[in-house]
Amino acid sequence: MLSSIKKLLRPERAQQTLPAVPEGERYYVIGDIHGCLEHFAALADAIDADAADNAAYNTTVVLLGDLVDRGPDSAGVIAKAREWGEQRSLRFLAGNHEEMFLESFSDLEMLRHFVKHGGRETILSYGIPKKEYRELTLEELQDKIGEIVPQADRDFLASFEEMIIAGDYVFAHAGIDPSRPLDDQRRKDLLWIRERFLRSTEPLSHVIVHGHTIFEDVEDCGTRIGIDTGAFRTGILTALVLEGSARRTIQAVEKDGQIQIKKTEDK
């Protein structure tokens, strides 16, 4: 009796609603690949297998941008992404490195900036010998990339989206400007923002899933989830899996020269 009375007198706690993607949908959101083709291919195979084992959901794969630069095979990553996109539902977000790459074809100063921030590896992945690369002037290099990078690859990268909304989640490469509503975000912030977003304590309308900034592990801060685990540096490429209100991860992890798949349990 006493416990019943206490229950009646105790105020009910507000029921917390966990963020969720739309019912019946599953999203595999992949962080910055940065030219790491072996990790990307292994993760793609793992996602295909995972989706086949749970076929009741409509699945969408989202690449968070920065497919290129720094790692050894950006050209291969682009080819794999295009091929995989013909086999299942894929959506692609623009990253700042795609933007630098595309602007380098017409802007010499951007090309100079690009090659200093991982673009050298992208250019070499299209088959130009290192010796020839070293001997080219900046102007000659700009002409060369116009020759060796297929227009189809450039058109593919130029087609990438800036932001995706899925239920209570927003996917963006770098993050959002927390002072602006979602329908008033600027491309520059979506592709480049860092500290103003990362340090913000403002409440947000959605949970932001982003890359761009490297973390040792997936960083879940409540209002944002950072999933760039630095594949080119750490050997770990991460996919965040969202279905209903559950979250889990699939990672391609390089260990002793081999790529292994690591999965977390549903949260």
Coordinates of C-alpha atoms in Angstrom, one line a residue:
M1 CA 0.0 0.0 0.0
L2 CA 2.8 2.4 1.0
S3 CA 4.6 1.9 -2.3
S4 CA 1.4 2.6 -4.2
I5 CA 0.9 5.8 -2.3
K6 CA 4.5 6.9 -3.0
K7 CA 4.0 6.1 -6.7
L8 CA 0.9 8.3 -6.8
L9 CA 2.7 11.2 -5.0
R10 CA 5.9 11.0 -7.1
P11 CA 5.8 13.3 -10.2
E12 CA 6.1 11.4 -13.4
R13 CA 9.4 11.9 -15.2
A14 CA 9.2 13.3 -18.7
Q15 CA 9.6 10.5 -21.1
Q16 CA 12.8 11.0 -23.2
T17 CA 12.4 10.5 -26.9
L18 CA 15.5 9.2 -28.5
P19 CA 16.5 10.5 -31.9
A20 CA 15.5 8.2 -34.7
V21 CA 15.6 7.8 -38.5
P22 CA 12.2 7.2 -40.3
E23 CA 10.6 3.8 -39.5
G24 CA 11.6 1.0 -41.9
E25 CA 14.8 2.7 -43.0
R26 CA 18.4 2.0 -42.2
Y27 CA 21.4 4.4 -42.9
Y28 CA 25.0 3.4 -43.2
V29 CA 27.0 6.7 -42.8
I30 CA 30.6 6.4 -43.7
G31 CA 33.2 8.9 -42.5
D32 CA 36.1 10.4 -44.4
I33 CA 37.8 7.8 -46.7
H34 CA 40.7 10.0 -47.9
G35 CA 41.9 7.7 -50.7
C36 CA 42.0 4.5 -48.5
L37 CA 40.6 2.1 -51.1
E38 CA 41.3 -1.1 -49.3
H39 CA 39.5 0.0 -46.2
F40 CA 36.6 1.4 -48.3
A41 CA 36.3 -1.9 -50.3
A42 CA 36.3 -4.0 -47.2
L43 CA 33.8 -1.8 -45.4
A44 CA 31.5 -1.8 -48.5
D45 CA 31.6 -5.6 -48.5
A46 CA 30.7 -5.7 -44.8
I47 CA 27.8 -3.3 -45.3
D48 CA 26.5 -5.4 -48.2
A49 CA 26.6 -8.5 -46.0
D50 CA 25.0 -6.7 -43.1
A51 CA 22.2 -5.3 -45.3
A52 CA 21.6 -8.8 -46.7
D53 CA 21.2 -10.2 -43.2
N54 CA 18.7 -7.6 -42.3
A55 CA 16.7 -7.2 -45.5
A56 CA 13.5 -5.9 -43.9
Y57 CA 14.8 -2.4 -44.0
N58 CA 15.2 0.1 -46.9
T59 CA 18.9 0.9 -46.7
T60 CA 20.8 3.9 -47.8
V61 CA 24.5 4.4 -47.7
V62 CA 25.8 8.0 -47.1
L63 CA 29.4 9.0 -47.8
L64 CA 30.2 12.1 -45.6
G65 CA 32.7 13.6 -48.1
D66 CA 36.5 13.7 -48.4
L67 CA 36.7 10.7 -50.5
V68 CA 40.0 12.1 -51.9
D69 CA 43.5 13.2 -50.8
R70 CA 46.1 12.0 -48.4
G71 CA 45.6 8.3 -48.8
P72 CA 47.2 6.3 -51.7
D73 CA 44.3 5.7 -54.1
S74 CA 41.8 8.5 -54.5
A75 CA 41.2 7.6 -58.1
G76 CA 40.3 4.1 -57.0
V77 CA 38.0 5.3 -54.3
I78 CA 36.1 7.5 -56.8
A79 CA 35.8 4.5 -59.2
K80 CA 34.6 2.2 -56.4
A81 CA 32.1 4.8 -55.2
R82 CA 30.6 5.2 -58.7
E83 CA 30.4 1.5 -59.2
W84 CA 28.8 0.8 -55.8
G85 CA 26.3 3.6 -56.4
E86 CA 25.0 1.7 -59.4
Q87 CA 24.4 -1.4 -57.2
R88 CA 22.6 0.1 -54.2
S89 CA 21.2 3.4 -52.9
L90 CA 24.1 5.7 -52.2
R91 CA 24.1 9.4 -51.5
F92 CA 27.3 11.5 -51.5
L93 CA 28.1 14.6 -49.5
A94 CA 30.6 17.2 -50.6
G95 CA 33.7 17.6 -48.5
N96 CA 36.2 20.5 -48.4
H97 CA 38.8 18.3 -50.2
E98 CA 36.4 17.6 -53.1
E99 CA 35.9 21.4 -53.3
M100 CA 39.6 22.1 -53.4
F101 CA 40.2 19.4 -56.0
L102 CA 37.5 20.7 -58.4
E103 CA 38.6 24.4 -58.0
S104 CA 42.2 23.4 -58.8
F105 CA 41.4 22.8 -62.4
S106 CA 40.8 26.6 -62.9
D107 CA 42.4 28.3 -60.0
L108 CA 46.2 28.2 -59.6
E109 CA 46.3 29.4 -56.0
M110 CA 43.8 26.7 -55.1
L111 CA 45.9 24.1 -56.8
R112 CA 48.9 25.3 -54.8
H113 CA 46.9 24.9 -51.6
F114 CA 45.4 21.6 -52.8
V115 CA 48.8 19.8 -53.3
K116 CA 49.9 20.9 -49.9
H117 CA 46.9 19.3 -48.2
G118 CA 46.9 15.8 -49.7
G119 CA 46.2 16.7 -53.3
R120 CA 49.6 15.4 -54.4
E121 CA 48.5 11.9 -53.5
T122 CA 45.3 12.3 -55.5
I123 CA 47.1 13.5 -58.6
L124 CA 49.6 10.6 -58.4
S125 CA 46.8 8.1 -58.0
Y126 CA 45.8 9.0 -61.6
G127 CA 49.0 7.4 -62.9
I128 CA 51.4 10.3 -63.3
P129 CA 55.0 9.1 -62.5
K130 CA 56.5 10.8 -59.4
K131 CA 59.5 12.0 -61.4
E132 CA 57.3 13.7 -63.9
Y133 CA 55.2 15.2 -61.1
R134 CA 58.2 16.8 -59.5
E135 CA 59.5 18.3 -62.7
L136 CA 56.2 20.1 -63.6
T137 CA 55.6 23.8 -62.9
L138 CA 52.3 24.7 -61.2
E139 CA 50.9 25.8 -64.6
E140 CA 52.0 22.6 -66.3
L141 CA 50.6 20.6 -63.4
Q142 CA 47.2 22.3 -63.9
D143 CA 47.3 21.4 -67.6
K144 CA 48.3 17.8 -66.7
I145 CA 45.4 17.2 -64.3
G146 CA 43.0 18.5 -66.9
E147 CA 44.4 15.7 -69.1
I148 CA 44.6 12.8 -66.7
V149 CA 41.4 13.2 -64.6
P150 CA 38.4 12.0 -66.5
Q151 CA 35.5 14.5 -66.9
A152 CA 33.2 11.8 -65.6
D153 CA 35.1 11.8 -62.3
R154 CA 34.9 15.6 -62.1
D155 CA 31.2 15.6 -62.9
F156 CA 30.6 12.9 -60.3
L157 CA 32.4 14.9 -57.5
A158 CA 30.5 18.1 -58.6
S159 CA 27.2 16.4 -58.1
F160 CA 27.6 15.8 -54.4
E161 CA 25.0 17.1 -52.0
E162 CA 25.7 19.6 -49.2
M163 CA 23.4 18.3 -46.4
I164 CA 20.9 15.4 -45.9
I165 CA 18.1 15.2 -43.4
A166 CA 16.9 11.7 -42.1
G167 CA 14.3 11.9 -39.4
D168 CA 16.0 13.4 -36.3
Y169 CA 19.4 13.3 -37.9
V170 CA 21.3 15.7 -40.2
F171 CA 24.3 14.5 -42.2
A172 CA 26.9 17.1 -43.2
H173 CA 30.6 16.9 -43.9
A174 CA 32.0 19.3 -41.4
G175 CA 28.9 20.2 -39.4
I176 CA 26.6 23.2 -39.3
D177 CA 26.6 26.8 -38.1
P178 CA 24.7 26.4 -34.8
S179 CA 23.5 30.0 -35.0
R180 CA 21.5 29.4 -38.2
P181 CA 18.4 27.3 -38.9
L182 CA 18.9 24.3 -41.2
D183 CA 17.3 26.0 -44.2
D184 CA 19.8 28.9 -43.9
Q185 CA 23.1 27.0 -43.8
R186 CA 26.0 28.2 -45.9
R187 CA 28.0 25.8 -48.1
K188 CA 31.2 27.1 -46.6
D189 CA 30.2 26.1 -43.1
L190 CA 28.8 22.7 -44.2
L191 CA 32.1 21.9 -45.8
W192 CA 34.6 23.7 -43.6
I193 CA 33.3 24.7 -40.2
R194 CA 35.2 23.4 -37.2
E195 CA 35.6 25.2 -33.8
R196 CA 32.4 27.2 -33.8
F197 CA 30.5 24.0 -34.3
L198 CA 32.6 21.6 -32.2
R199 CA 32.6 24.0 -29.2
S200 CA 29.0 25.0 -29.4
T201 CA 26.7 24.1 -26.4
E202 CA 23.6 25.5 -28.1
P203 CA 20.6 23.0 -28.4
L204 CA 20.1 21.9 -31.9
S205 CA 17.0 20.8 -33.8
H206 CA 18.7 17.6 -35.0
V207 CA 21.6 15.3 -34.1
I208 CA 24.4 16.2 -36.6
V209 CA 26.5 13.3 -37.9
H210 CA 29.7 14.7 -39.4
G211 CA 33.3 14.0 -40.5
H212 CA 36.0 16.5 -41.2
T213 CA 37.6 16.5 -37.7
I214 CA 39.5 13.4 -36.7
F215 CA 38.7 11.6 -33.4
E216 CA 40.4 8.6 -31.9
D217 CA 37.0 6.9 -31.7
V218 CA 33.4 7.8 -32.6
E219 CA 32.6 11.0 -30.6
D220 CA 29.0 11.1 -29.5
C221 CA 28.3 14.4 -27.7
G222 CA 24.5 14.2 -27.8
T223 CA 23.9 17.0 -30.3
R224 CA 26.6 15.7 -32.7
I225 CA 28.3 12.5 -33.6
G226 CA 31.8 12.7 -35.2
I227 CA 32.8 9.6 -37.2
D228 CA 36.0 10.6 -38.9
T229 CA 38.4 8.2 -37.3
G230 CA 41.3 9.2 -39.6
A231 CA 41.6 6.2 -41.9
F232 CA 44.7 7.5 -43.7
R233 CA 46.5 8.0 -40.4
T234 CA 45.0 5.4 -38.0
G235 CA 43.9 2.7 -40.3
I236 CA 40.3 2.8 -39.1
L237 CA 37.4 3.6 -41.4
T238 CA 34.0 3.9 -39.6
A239 CA 30.4 3.5 -40.7
L240 CA 27.7 4.6 -38.3
V241 CA 24.5 2.4 -38.7
L242 CA 21.2 4.0 -37.8
E243 CA 17.9 2.2 -37.6
G244 CA 15.0 3.4 -35.6
S245 CA 16.5 4.8 -32.4
A246 CA 19.4 2.3 -32.4
R247 CA 23.0 3.1 -33.2
R248 CA 25.9 0.7 -34.0
T249 CA 29.1 0.9 -35.9
I250 CA 30.9 -1.2 -38.5
Q251 CA 34.6 -0.5 -38.9
A252 CA 37.4 -1.5 -41.3
V253 CA 40.5 -1.8 -39.1
E254 CA 44.0 -2.3 -40.4
K255 CA 46.1 -4.6 -38.2
D256 CA 49.4 -6.1 -39.1
G257 CA 48.9 -5.2 -42.8
Q258 CA 45.4 -6.9 -42.9
I259 CA 42.0 -5.3 -43.0
Q260 CA 39.6 -6.7 -40.4
I261 CA 35.9 -5.9 -39.7
K262 CA 34.9 -4.8 -36.3
K263 CA 31.3 -4.3 -35.2
T264 CA 29.7 -2.8 -32.1
E265 CA 26.5 -4.0 -30.5
D266 CA 23.3 -2.1 -30.9
K267 CA 22.9 0.8 -28.5

